[in-house]
Every structure is written in C-alpha cells, then in structure tokens.
Short mmCIF file of C-alpha atoms and ligand atoms in Angstrom, two decimals:
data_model
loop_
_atom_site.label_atom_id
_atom_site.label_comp_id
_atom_site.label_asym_id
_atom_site.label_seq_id
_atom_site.Cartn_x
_atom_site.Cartn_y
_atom_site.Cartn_z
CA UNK A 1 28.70 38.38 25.20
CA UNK A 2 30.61 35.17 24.62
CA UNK A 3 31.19 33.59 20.83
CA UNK A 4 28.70 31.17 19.33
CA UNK A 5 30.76 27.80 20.01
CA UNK A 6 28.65 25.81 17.75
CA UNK A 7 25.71 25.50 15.64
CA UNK A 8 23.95 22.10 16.24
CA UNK A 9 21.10 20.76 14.98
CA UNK A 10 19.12 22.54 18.06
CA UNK A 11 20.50 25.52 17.67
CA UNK A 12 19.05 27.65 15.02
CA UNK A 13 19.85 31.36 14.11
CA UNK A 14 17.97 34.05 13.31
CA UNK A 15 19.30 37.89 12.55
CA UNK A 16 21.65 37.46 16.07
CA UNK A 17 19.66 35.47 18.56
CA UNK A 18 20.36 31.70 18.89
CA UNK A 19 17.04 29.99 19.72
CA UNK A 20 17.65 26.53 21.38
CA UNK A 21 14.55 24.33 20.47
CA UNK A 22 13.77 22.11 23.81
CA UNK A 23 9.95 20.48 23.31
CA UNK A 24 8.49 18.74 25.99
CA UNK A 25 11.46 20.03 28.42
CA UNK A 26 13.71 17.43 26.26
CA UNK A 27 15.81 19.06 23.54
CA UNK A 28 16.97 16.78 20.53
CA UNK A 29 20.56 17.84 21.68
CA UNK A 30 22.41 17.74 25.29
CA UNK A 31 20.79 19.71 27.56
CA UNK A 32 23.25 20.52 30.35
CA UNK A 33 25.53 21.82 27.04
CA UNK A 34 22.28 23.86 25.67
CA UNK A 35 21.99 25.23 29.51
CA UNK A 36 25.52 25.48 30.12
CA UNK A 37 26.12 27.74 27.48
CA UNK A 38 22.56 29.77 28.24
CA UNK A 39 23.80 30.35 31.74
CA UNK A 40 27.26 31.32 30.75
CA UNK A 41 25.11 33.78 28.52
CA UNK A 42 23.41 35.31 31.46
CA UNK A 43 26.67 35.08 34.05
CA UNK A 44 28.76 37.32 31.29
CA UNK A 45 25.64 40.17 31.55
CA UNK A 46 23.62 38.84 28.53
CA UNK A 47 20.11 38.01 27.85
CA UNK A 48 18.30 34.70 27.53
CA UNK A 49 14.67 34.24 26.67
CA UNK A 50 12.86 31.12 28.72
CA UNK A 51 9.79 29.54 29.19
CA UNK A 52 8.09 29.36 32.66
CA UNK A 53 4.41 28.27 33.01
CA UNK A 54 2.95 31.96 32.81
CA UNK A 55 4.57 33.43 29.70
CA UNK A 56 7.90 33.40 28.64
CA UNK A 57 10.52 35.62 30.12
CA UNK A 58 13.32 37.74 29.40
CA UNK A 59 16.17 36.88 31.83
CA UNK A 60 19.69 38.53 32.58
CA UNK A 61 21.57 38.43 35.84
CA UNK A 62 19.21 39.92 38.71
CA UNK A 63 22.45 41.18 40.24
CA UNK A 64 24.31 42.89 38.11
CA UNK A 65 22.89 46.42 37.33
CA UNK A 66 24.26 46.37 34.08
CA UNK A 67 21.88 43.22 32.96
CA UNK A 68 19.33 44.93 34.53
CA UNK A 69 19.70 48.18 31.75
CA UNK A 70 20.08 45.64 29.27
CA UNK A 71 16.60 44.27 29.80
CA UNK A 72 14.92 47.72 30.04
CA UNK A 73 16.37 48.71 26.86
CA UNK A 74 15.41 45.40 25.15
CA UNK A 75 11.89 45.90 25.95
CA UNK A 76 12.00 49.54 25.32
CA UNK A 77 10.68 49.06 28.98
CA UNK A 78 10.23 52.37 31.51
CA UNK A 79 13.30 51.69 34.08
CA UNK A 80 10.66 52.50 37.37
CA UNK A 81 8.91 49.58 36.56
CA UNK A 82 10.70 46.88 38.33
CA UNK A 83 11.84 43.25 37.38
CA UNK A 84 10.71 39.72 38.89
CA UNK A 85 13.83 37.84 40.36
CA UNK A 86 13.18 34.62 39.44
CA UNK A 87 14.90 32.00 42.12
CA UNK A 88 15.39 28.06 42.06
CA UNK A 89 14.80 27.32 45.66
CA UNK A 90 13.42 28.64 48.68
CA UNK A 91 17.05 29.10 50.51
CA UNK A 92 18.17 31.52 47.76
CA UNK A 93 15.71 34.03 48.94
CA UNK A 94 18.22 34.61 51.97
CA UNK A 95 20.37 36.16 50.25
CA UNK A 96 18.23 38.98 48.14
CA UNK A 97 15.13 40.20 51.08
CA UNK A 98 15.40 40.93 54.85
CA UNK A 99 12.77 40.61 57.35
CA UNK A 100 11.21 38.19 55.68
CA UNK A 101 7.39 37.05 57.21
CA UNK A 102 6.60 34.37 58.23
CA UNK A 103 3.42 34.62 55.70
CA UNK A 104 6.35 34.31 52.52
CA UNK A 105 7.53 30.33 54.09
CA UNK A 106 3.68 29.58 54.23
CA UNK A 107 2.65 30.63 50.63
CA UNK A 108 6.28 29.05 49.09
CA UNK A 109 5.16 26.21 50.88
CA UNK A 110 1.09 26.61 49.47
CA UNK A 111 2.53 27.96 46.02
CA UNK A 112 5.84 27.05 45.20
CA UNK A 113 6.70 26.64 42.57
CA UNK A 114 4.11 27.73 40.89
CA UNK A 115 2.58 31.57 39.23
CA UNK A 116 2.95 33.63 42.39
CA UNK A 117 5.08 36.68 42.93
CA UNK A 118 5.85 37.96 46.35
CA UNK A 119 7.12 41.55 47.06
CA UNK A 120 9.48 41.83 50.27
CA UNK A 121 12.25 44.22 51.54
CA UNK A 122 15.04 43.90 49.24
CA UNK A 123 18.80 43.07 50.77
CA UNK A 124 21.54 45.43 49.60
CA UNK A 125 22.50 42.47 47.10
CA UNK A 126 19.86 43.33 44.66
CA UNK A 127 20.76 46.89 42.75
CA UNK A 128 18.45 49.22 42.32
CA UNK A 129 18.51 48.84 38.62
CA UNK A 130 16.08 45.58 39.27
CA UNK A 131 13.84 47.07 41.53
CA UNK A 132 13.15 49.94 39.35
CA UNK A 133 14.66 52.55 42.51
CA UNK A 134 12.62 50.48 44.90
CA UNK A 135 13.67 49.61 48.53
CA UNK A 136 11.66 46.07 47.70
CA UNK A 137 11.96 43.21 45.57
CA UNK A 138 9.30 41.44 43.53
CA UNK A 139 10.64 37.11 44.05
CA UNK A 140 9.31 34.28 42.25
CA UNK A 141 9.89 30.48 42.02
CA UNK A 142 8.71 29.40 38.95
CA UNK A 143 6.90 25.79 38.01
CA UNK A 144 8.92 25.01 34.66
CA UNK A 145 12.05 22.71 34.54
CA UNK A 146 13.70 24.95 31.88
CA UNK A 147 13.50 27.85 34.11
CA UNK A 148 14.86 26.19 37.16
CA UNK A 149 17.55 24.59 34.79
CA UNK A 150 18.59 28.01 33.79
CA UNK A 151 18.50 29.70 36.84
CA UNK A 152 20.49 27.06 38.38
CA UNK A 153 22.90 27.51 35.26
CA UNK A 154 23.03 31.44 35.74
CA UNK A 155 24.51 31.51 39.28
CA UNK A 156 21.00 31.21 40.84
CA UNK A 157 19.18 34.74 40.24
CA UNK A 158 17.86 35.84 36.90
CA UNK A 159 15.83 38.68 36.94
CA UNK A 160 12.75 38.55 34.07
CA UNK A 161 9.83 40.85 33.13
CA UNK A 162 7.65 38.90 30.14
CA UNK A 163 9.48 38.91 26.68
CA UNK A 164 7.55 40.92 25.10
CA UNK A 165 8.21 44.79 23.92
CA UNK A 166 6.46 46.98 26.44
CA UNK A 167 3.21 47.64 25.46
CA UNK A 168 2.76 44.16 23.41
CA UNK A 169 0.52 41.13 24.48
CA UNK A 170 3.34 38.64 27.08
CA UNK A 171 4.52 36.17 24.58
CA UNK A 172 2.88 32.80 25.05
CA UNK A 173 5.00 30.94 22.52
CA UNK A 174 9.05 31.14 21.76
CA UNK A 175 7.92 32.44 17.79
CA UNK A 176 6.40 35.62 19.89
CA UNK A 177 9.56 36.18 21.44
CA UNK A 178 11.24 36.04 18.00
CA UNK A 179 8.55 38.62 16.88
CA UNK A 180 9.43 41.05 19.56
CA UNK A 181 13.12 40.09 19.90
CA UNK A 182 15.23 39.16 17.27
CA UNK A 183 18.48 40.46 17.18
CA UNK A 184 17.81 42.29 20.38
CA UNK A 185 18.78 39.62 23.21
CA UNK A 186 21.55 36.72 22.82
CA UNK A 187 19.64 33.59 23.00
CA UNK A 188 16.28 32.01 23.33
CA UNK A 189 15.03 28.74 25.24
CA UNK A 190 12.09 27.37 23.35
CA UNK A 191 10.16 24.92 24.80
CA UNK A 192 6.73 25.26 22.44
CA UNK A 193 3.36 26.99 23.99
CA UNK A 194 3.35 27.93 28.00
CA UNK A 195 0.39 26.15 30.13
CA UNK A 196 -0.99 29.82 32.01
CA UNK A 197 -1.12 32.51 29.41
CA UNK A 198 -1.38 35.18 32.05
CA UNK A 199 1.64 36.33 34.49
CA UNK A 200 1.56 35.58 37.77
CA UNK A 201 -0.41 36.92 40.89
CA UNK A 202 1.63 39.55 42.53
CA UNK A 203 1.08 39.68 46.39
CA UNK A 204 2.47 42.75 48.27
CA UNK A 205 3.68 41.40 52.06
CA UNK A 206 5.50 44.66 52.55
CA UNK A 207 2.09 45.80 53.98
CA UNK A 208 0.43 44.75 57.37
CA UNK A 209 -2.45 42.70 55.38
CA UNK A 210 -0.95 41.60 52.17
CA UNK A 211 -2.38 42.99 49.08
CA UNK A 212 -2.76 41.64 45.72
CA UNK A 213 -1.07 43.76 43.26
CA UNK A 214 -1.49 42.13 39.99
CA UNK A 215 -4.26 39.22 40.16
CA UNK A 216 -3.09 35.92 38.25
CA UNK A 217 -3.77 32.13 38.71
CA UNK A 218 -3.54 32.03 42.30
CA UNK A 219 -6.55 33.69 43.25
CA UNK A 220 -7.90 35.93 46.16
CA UNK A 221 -9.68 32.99 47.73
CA UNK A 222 -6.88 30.89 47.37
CA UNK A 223 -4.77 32.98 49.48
CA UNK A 224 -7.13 33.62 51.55
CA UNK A 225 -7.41 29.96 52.64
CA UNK A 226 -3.36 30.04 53.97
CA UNK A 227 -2.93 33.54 55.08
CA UNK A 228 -6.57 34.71 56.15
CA UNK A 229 -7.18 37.82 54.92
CA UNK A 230 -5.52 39.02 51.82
CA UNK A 231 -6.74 42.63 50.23
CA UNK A 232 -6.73 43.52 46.19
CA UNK A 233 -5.52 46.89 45.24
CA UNK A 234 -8.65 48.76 44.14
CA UNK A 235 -7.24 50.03 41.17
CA UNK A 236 -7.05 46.73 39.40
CA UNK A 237 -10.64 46.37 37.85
CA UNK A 238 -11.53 50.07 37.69
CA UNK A 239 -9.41 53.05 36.59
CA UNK A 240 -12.41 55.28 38.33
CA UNK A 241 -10.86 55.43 41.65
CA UNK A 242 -8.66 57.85 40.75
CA UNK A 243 -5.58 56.63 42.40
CA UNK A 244 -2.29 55.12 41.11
CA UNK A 245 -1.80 50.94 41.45
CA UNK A 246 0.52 50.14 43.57
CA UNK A 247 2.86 47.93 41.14
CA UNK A 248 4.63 50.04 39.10
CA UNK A 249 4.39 48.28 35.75
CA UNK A 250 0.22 47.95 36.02
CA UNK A 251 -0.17 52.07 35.77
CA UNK A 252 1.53 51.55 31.67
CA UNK A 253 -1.05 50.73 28.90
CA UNK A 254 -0.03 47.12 28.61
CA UNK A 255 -1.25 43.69 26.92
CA UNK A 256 -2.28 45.95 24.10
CA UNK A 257 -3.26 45.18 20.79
CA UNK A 258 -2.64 47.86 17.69
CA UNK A 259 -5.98 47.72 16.87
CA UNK A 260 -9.02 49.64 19.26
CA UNK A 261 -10.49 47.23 21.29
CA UNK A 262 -14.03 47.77 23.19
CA UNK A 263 -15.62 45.35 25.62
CA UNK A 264 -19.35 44.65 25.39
CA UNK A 265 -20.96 42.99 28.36
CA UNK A 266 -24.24 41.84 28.69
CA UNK A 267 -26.99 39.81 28.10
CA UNK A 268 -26.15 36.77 25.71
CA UNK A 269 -28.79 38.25 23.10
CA UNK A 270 -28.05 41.62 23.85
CA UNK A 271 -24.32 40.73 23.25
CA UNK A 272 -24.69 39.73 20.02
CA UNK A 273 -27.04 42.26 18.87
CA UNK A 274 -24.72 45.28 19.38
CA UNK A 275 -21.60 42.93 18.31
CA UNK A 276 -22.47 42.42 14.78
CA UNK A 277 -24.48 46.20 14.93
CA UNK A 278 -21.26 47.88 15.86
CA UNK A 279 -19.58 45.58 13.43
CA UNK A 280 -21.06 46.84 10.66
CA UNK A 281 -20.72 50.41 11.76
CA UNK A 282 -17.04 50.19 11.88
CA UNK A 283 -17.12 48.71 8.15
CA UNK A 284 -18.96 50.91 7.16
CA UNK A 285 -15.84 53.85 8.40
CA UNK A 286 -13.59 51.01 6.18
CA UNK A 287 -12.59 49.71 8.92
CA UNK A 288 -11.05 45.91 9.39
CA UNK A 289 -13.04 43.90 11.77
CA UNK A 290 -12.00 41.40 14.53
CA UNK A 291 -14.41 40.35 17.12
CA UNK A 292 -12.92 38.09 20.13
CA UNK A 293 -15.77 35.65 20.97
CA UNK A 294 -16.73 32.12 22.90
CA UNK A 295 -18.21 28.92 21.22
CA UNK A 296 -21.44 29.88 22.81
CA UNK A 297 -22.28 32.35 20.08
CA UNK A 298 -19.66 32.06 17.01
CA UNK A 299 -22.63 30.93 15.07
CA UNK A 300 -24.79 34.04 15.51
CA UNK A 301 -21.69 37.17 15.14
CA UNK A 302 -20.28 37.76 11.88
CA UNK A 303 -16.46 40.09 11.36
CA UNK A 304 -13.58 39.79 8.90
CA UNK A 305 -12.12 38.40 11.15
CA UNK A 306 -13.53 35.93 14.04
CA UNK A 307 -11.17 34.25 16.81
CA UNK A 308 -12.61 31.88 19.67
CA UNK A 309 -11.40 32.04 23.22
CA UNK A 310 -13.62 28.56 23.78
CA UNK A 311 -15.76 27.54 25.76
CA UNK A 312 -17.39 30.51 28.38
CA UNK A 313 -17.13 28.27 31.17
CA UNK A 314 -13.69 27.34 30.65
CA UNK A 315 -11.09 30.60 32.08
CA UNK A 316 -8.10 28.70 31.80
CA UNK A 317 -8.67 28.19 27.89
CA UNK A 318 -9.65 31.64 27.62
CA UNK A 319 -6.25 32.19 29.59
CA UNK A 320 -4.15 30.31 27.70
CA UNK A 321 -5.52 32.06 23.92
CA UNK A 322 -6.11 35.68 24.61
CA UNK A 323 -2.33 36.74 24.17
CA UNK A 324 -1.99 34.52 21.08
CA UNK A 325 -4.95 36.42 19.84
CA UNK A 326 -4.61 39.83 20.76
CA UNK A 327 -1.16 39.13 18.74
CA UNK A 328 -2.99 37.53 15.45
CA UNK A 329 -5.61 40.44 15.38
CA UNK A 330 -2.42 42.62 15.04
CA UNK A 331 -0.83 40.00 12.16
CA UNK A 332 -3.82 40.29 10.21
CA UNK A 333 -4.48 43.86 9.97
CA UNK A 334 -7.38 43.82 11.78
CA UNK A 335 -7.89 47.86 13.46
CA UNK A 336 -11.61 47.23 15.43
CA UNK A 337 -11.62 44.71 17.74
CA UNK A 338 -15.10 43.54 20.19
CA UNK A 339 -14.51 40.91 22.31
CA UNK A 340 -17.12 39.25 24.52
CA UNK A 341 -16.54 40.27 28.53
CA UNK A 342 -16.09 37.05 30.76
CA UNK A 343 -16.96 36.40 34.83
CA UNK A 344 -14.82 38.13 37.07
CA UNK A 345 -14.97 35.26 39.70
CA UNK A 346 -11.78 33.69 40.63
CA UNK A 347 -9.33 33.20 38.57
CA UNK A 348 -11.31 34.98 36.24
CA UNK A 349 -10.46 38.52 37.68
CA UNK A 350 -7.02 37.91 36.03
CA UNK A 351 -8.37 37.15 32.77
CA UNK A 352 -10.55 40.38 33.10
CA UNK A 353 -8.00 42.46 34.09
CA UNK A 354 -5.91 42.00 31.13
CA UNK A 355 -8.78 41.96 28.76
CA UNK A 356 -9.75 45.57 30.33
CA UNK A 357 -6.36 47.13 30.16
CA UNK A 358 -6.16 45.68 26.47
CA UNK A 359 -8.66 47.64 25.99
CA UNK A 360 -8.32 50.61 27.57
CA UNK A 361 -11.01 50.12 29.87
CA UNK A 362 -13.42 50.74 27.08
CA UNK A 363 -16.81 48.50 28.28
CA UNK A 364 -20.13 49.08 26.76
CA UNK A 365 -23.03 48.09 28.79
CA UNK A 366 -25.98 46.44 26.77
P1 AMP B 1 6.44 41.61 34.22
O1 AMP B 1 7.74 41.07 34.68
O2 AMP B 1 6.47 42.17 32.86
O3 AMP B 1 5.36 40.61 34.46
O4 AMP B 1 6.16 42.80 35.20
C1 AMP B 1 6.54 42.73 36.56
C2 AMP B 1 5.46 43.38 37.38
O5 AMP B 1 5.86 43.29 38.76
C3 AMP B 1 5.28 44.83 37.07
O6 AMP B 1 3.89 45.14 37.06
C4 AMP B 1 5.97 45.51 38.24
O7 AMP B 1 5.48 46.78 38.50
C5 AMP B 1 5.71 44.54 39.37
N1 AMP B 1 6.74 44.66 40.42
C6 AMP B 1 8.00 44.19 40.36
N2 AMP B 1 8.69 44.53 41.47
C7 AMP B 1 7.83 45.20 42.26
C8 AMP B 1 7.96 45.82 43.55
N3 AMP B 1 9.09 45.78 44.22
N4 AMP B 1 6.86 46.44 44.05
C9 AMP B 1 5.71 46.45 43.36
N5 AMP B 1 5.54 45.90 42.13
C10 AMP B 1 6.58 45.28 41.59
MG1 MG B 2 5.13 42.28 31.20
#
C-alpha cells in the first residue's frame, strides 16, 4: 500500500481508511488527483470502496489474485463465492471472457451501463481467486461516473462484491461502508446515498437459454423484450425446491439483519391485525420491537420501533430504503422485526427476494 501523500480538505481519516468525500460526482478538491491516487491504490493490490448506482462496492485489482484474497478477507467473505469484474467499456471485455454470444453485445447495448451482470467463459487473464475456482466470470459495466473514473484509474478491471461484511445488509451510503470497514480497506470514494438500493440482475449466458441468477432492476420482462426468452433460477423465491442456486454467493444467509425477521402477507386488514398481535406477543417475551411497514397503514400498527419503506405502489422507494433500514433496526437494538410483504411483479421480485432471504424465508400467511 502506498503512503498517504496528503491530507486535504476532502480527504478525511478515520482509524486507517482515507474516505474521499465526492457529492454530486464533484468533490470540493481535484478529482483526477482524488482518482489518481485511488487507482494507484488499487494498481499496488489495495482496496478502494466506490459508489455505483446499486450499492457501493469494494474494489481491488480483478487481476491480481492477491487483491482478490484481500477482498475475501475484508468481507470475512467465503472464497467460492465469486467477485463482479467491474469494466469501463465494452472493448475491455475482450480481454477477460472467450466465446462471447452474440446475446452479451445486444444486452450491453439494451443495458449498458446500467445494474446488469452477465456471466460468460472466463479468459485465462482472470485468476481463479476472482471467480471463486470458477471456469466463468461474472462482468459488469456500471452507470456511475465515479466508478468508471476509477476503473479507468485502476488499469481498467476492478473486481467488487458490495462493501458490506458478509452477511450484513449491501451498504447504500459511504457511512455504511465506514460501519463495516474501517481500518480494514485503504480508501473510500464517497459520493452520498446510491440511486438502486439493490445489486444488480445477474444473467447466466453460459447456458443455452440464459437464466437469471440473482433478479435486480433489470427485470425478467425486460430481458425478455431483447433476447426472447430468458429463464429465472427456481431457487430464487422459494428455498422448497430443494436444490442449490446456481450463483454461488445467493446459497449464504445474506442481507441479514441481527434481529429475527418474519414476513406477514396478506390481506391489508388481516396484515395489520396479526402485526400489532404478534407485536405484543414478542413484548411480552421482553423483546424490542421493529416492524418494517408502508404509508398505507403506519397509522393503524404500533412497535418500539416503526420504519416506512413508502408508498406500496412505489418498489423503487422501497428499493432504495430497505438496506438503510434493515441496518437502523440493528443500530437501535431492535431483536423482532415484521415487515409488510410487497408484489412480486417486476422489478419487485428483486425487492422480494432480498426481503425473503433477510428473513430467512420466514412468511406467515394471514
Ligand atoms: P456481490 O458482489 O456481493 O453482489 O455478489 C456477487 C454475486 O455474483 C454473488 O452472488 C456470486 O455468487 C455471483 N457470481 C459472481 N460470479 C459468478 C459466476 N461466475 N457464476 C455464477 N455466479 C456468480
Ligand atoms: Mg454482496
């Protein structure tokens, strides 16, 4: 890791990491020095936190296997679940997958850049240490200027799983990454609160019809619509089916709060019947109570604590809080959590997916 050479005004430290503050994509400083010295970071085989327009990420070289370790250990992360190498441009993808479809060129050009991951053979430039032992490559082109910025900075290929510890919520802000990473990583790029909230679709075109791996803001339908027929892994909404998913990192018990969390779906009326019922219940075992709940009925539930995902109708808003507030039930103690259960309907089924694993698949029925 390379000396400090400075402290500016946009530089601020905290027990070891340097956190740049960029708002708005303009920092108060000079950029090409803040991204200079973030990519010089990342090129010597350290880590950099960034911002892309899903969650933030944790990025080291996507090359070097050593970088690779680095981020596994950072995250206290399982090293068979594989890394995201995040590019600037379609051209660099040359170098990193062979056999490339022609279905990749038509999503980049539908999708990128934007929240989409695709998985392809890997080239023998890409160690194994990214791919978690894999013979394929997970490749994204994200839709933030600070990303591209550092990516560009880094030599081109930074490889980034969400920076977050594995098993936490995927930092939204750059104050979550502090929670989860100070002192562990080099540097962080904060650029305020993402626009997503939820990681990207992952779409599987190692496999005659493509699958969807990990279901995000691009949605079935949308995909769909340029490739024609585009399957989900089954294991996604349901962990009935008995079999494993087919992306490595979805099988872990991720996006989890510290607290138990339950699901209650239902009727409006019956909804907030058992809510406040099981409510009282858990006080009543002296427990602290959280309930995770839409404008539509924040009147009628009472908890200790009460957190609004907005309006029902609205999936991106729900999107863009539920990380922030799976994080702020754990901040305030809170160790029973209900939340309300939302449509599954396009780009809903992401925000359903990571509400289910958060809580353990644990739905009650009313
Ligand atoms: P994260 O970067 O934390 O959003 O996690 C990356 C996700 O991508 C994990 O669920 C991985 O299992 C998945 N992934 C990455 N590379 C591959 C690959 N080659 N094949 C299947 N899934 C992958
Ligand atoms: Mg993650």
């Amino acid at each position: 890791m390379i000396d400090i050479i400075q402290i500016e005004d946009f530089y601020i430290i905290y027990m070891d990491t340097i956190v740049a503050v960029i708002r708005n994509h303009i920092s108060s400083g000079d950029d090409s020095r803040i991204f200079r010295h973030a990519g010089d970071i990342i090129k010597d085989g350290g880590l950099v936190a960034f911002p892309t327009e899903t969650v933030y990420g944790l990025g080291g070289d996507a090359l070097n296997p050593e970088s690779s370790k680095k981020i596994y250990a950072a995250k206290g992360r399982p090293s068979d679940n594989p890394l995201i190498v995040h590019i600037a441009d379609w051209t660099s993808i040359k170098k990193i997958c062979v056999d490339i479809p022609d279905e990749a060129k038509q999503l980049a050009d539908a999708f990128w850049p934007g929240p989409l991951t695709m998985i392809l053979k890997k080239s023998s430039a890409v160690p194994y240490e990214t791919t978690g032992g894999l013979d394929t490559v997970a490749v994204r082109l994200p839709d933030h200027p600070v990303a591209i910025s550092l990516i560009k900075a880094a030599g081109g290929y930074i490889a980034a799983p969400s920076a977050n510890l594995s098993g936490r919520p995927s930092p939204t802000t750059a104050a979550h990454v502090i929670e989860d990473m100070d002192g562990r990583i080099d540097m962080i790029l904060d650029d305020g609160d993402v626009g997503i909230g939820l990681e990207s679709t992952i779409v599987d075109l190692t496999e005659r019809v493509p699958v969807i791996l990990r279901p995000g803001y691009v949605t079935q339908e949308m995909l769909n619509r340029v490739l024609g027929r585009v399957d989900v892994d089954i294991t996604l909404m349901d962990q009935g089916s008995g079999q494993a998913p087919k992306a490595p990192g979805m099988k872990y018990r991720h996006y989890a709060p510290k607290g138990s969390m339950r699901l209650i779906e239902g009727d409006q009326e019956a909804v907030i019947r058992t809510m406040n019922a099981e409510v009282k219940k858990a006080r009543l075992r002296g427990e602290r109570t959280g309930v995770m709940i839409t404008d539509e009925i924040w009147e009628r539930v009472s908890a200790d604590v009460k957190k609004s995902v907005g309006n029902r109708e609205n999936e991106y808003e729900i999107a863009r809080r539920l990380y922030r507030i799976l994080r702020e039930f754990d901040e305030e103690g809170v160790t029973a959590i209900f939340s309300e259960s939302f449509s599954s309907d396009g780009f809903g089924q992401a925000v359903m997916n990571r509400l289910l694993k958060a809580a353990g698949y644990t739905v009650e029925k009313v």
